[in-house]
XYZ file of C-alpha atoms in Angstrom:
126
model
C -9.319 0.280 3.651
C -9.872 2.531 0.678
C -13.303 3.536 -0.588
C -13.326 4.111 -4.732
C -16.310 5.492 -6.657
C -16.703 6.089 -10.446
C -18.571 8.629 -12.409
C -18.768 10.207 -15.433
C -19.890 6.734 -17.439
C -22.555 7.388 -19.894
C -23.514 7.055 -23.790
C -22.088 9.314 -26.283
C -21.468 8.471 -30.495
C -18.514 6.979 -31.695
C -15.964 10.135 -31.966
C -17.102 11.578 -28.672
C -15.162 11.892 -26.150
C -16.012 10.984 -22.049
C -14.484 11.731 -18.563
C -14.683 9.118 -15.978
C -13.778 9.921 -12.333
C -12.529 7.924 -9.777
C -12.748 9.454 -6.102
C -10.519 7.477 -3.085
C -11.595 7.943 0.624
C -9.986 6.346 3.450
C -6.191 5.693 3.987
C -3.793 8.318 1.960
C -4.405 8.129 -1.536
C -0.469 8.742 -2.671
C 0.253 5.446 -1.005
C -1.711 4.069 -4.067
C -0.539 3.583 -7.281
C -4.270 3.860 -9.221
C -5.693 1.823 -12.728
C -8.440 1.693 -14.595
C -9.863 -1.503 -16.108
C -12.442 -2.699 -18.076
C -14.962 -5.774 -19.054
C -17.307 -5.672 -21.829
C -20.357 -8.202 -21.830
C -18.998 -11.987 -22.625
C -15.589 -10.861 -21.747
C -12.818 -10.701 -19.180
C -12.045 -7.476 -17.339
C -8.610 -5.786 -19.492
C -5.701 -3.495 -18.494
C -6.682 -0.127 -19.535
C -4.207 2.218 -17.934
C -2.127 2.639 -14.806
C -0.251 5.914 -12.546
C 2.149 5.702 -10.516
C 1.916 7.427 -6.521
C 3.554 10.511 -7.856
C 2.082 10.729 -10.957
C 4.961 10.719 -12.757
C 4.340 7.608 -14.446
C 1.617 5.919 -16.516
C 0.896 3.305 -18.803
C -1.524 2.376 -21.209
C -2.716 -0.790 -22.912
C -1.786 -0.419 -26.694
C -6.042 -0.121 -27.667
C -6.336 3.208 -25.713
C -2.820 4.873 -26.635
C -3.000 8.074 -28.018
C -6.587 8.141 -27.146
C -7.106 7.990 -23.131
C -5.240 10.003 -20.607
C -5.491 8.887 -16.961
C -4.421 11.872 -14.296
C -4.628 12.193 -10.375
C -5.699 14.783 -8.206
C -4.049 14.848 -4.576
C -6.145 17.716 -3.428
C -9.323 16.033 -4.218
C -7.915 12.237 -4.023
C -9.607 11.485 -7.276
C -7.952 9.649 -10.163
C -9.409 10.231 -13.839
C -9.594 9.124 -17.274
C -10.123 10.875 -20.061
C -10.949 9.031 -23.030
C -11.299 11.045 -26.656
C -12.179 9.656 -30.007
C -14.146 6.887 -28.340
C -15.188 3.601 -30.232
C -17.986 1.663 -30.194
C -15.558 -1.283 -28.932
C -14.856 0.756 -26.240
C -18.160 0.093 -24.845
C -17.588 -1.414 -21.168
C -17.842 -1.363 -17.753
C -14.657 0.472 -16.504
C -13.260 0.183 -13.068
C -10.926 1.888 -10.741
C -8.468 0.190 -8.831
C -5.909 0.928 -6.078
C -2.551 -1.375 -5.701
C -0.251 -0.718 -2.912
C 2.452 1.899 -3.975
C 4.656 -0.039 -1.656
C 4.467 -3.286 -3.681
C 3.785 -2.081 -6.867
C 4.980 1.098 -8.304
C 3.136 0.601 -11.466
C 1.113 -2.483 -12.163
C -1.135 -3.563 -15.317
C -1.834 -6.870 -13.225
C -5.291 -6.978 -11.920
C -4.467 -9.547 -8.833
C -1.979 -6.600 -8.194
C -5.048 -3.876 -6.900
C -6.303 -4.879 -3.512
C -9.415 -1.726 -3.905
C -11.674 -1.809 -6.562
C -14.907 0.182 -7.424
C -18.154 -0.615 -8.305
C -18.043 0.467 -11.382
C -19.202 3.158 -14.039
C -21.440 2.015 -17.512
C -19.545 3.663 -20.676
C -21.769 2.310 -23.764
C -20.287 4.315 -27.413
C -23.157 4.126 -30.003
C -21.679 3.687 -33.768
């Protein structure tokens, strides 16, 4: 089992910029490859961006690139994303996710990531 927990949702104006934490308890957390997804009200939860167990790889869905950097921490077993020049269409619920490095050395597919969090509010005011 792995435990996930987001912070660092919150409001901020269009422009602004947000860092949203994602801390993994439980089994190792560099047997995980790690994602972050989203679902805005009405709407189905998105790809937002992926890295790989090492680190050395990520991917992002084409609406956040250039804007949002996702990163891992091994010493505190805490993925993040860090999202600059925010839009309001941005505004979401954004979850972590954990897939199975063993399976998946990077996924974008959400039936991929066996772990999820509960998820963290990001709302970006025009």
């Amino acid at each position: 089992q792995v435990q996930l927990v987001e912070s660092g949702g919150g409001l901020v104006q269009a422009g602004g910029s947000l860092r949203l934490s994602c801390a993994a308890s439980g089994r190792t957390f560099s047997s995980y490859s790690m994602g972050w997804f989203r679902q805005a009200p009405g709407k189905e939860r998105e790809f937002v961006s992926a890295i790989n167990w090492s680190g050395g790889n990520s991917y992002y869905a084409d609406s956040v690139k250039g804007r949002f950097t996702i990163s891992r921490d091994y010493a505190k077993n805490t993925v993040y994303l860090q999202m600059n020049s925010l839009k309001p269409e941005d505004t979401a619920a954004y979850y972590c996710a954990a897939a199975p490095a063993s399976r998946w050395g990077i996924t974008t597919v959400e039936k991929n990531y066996d772990y999820w969090g509960q998820g963290t509010q990001v709302t970006v005011s025009s």
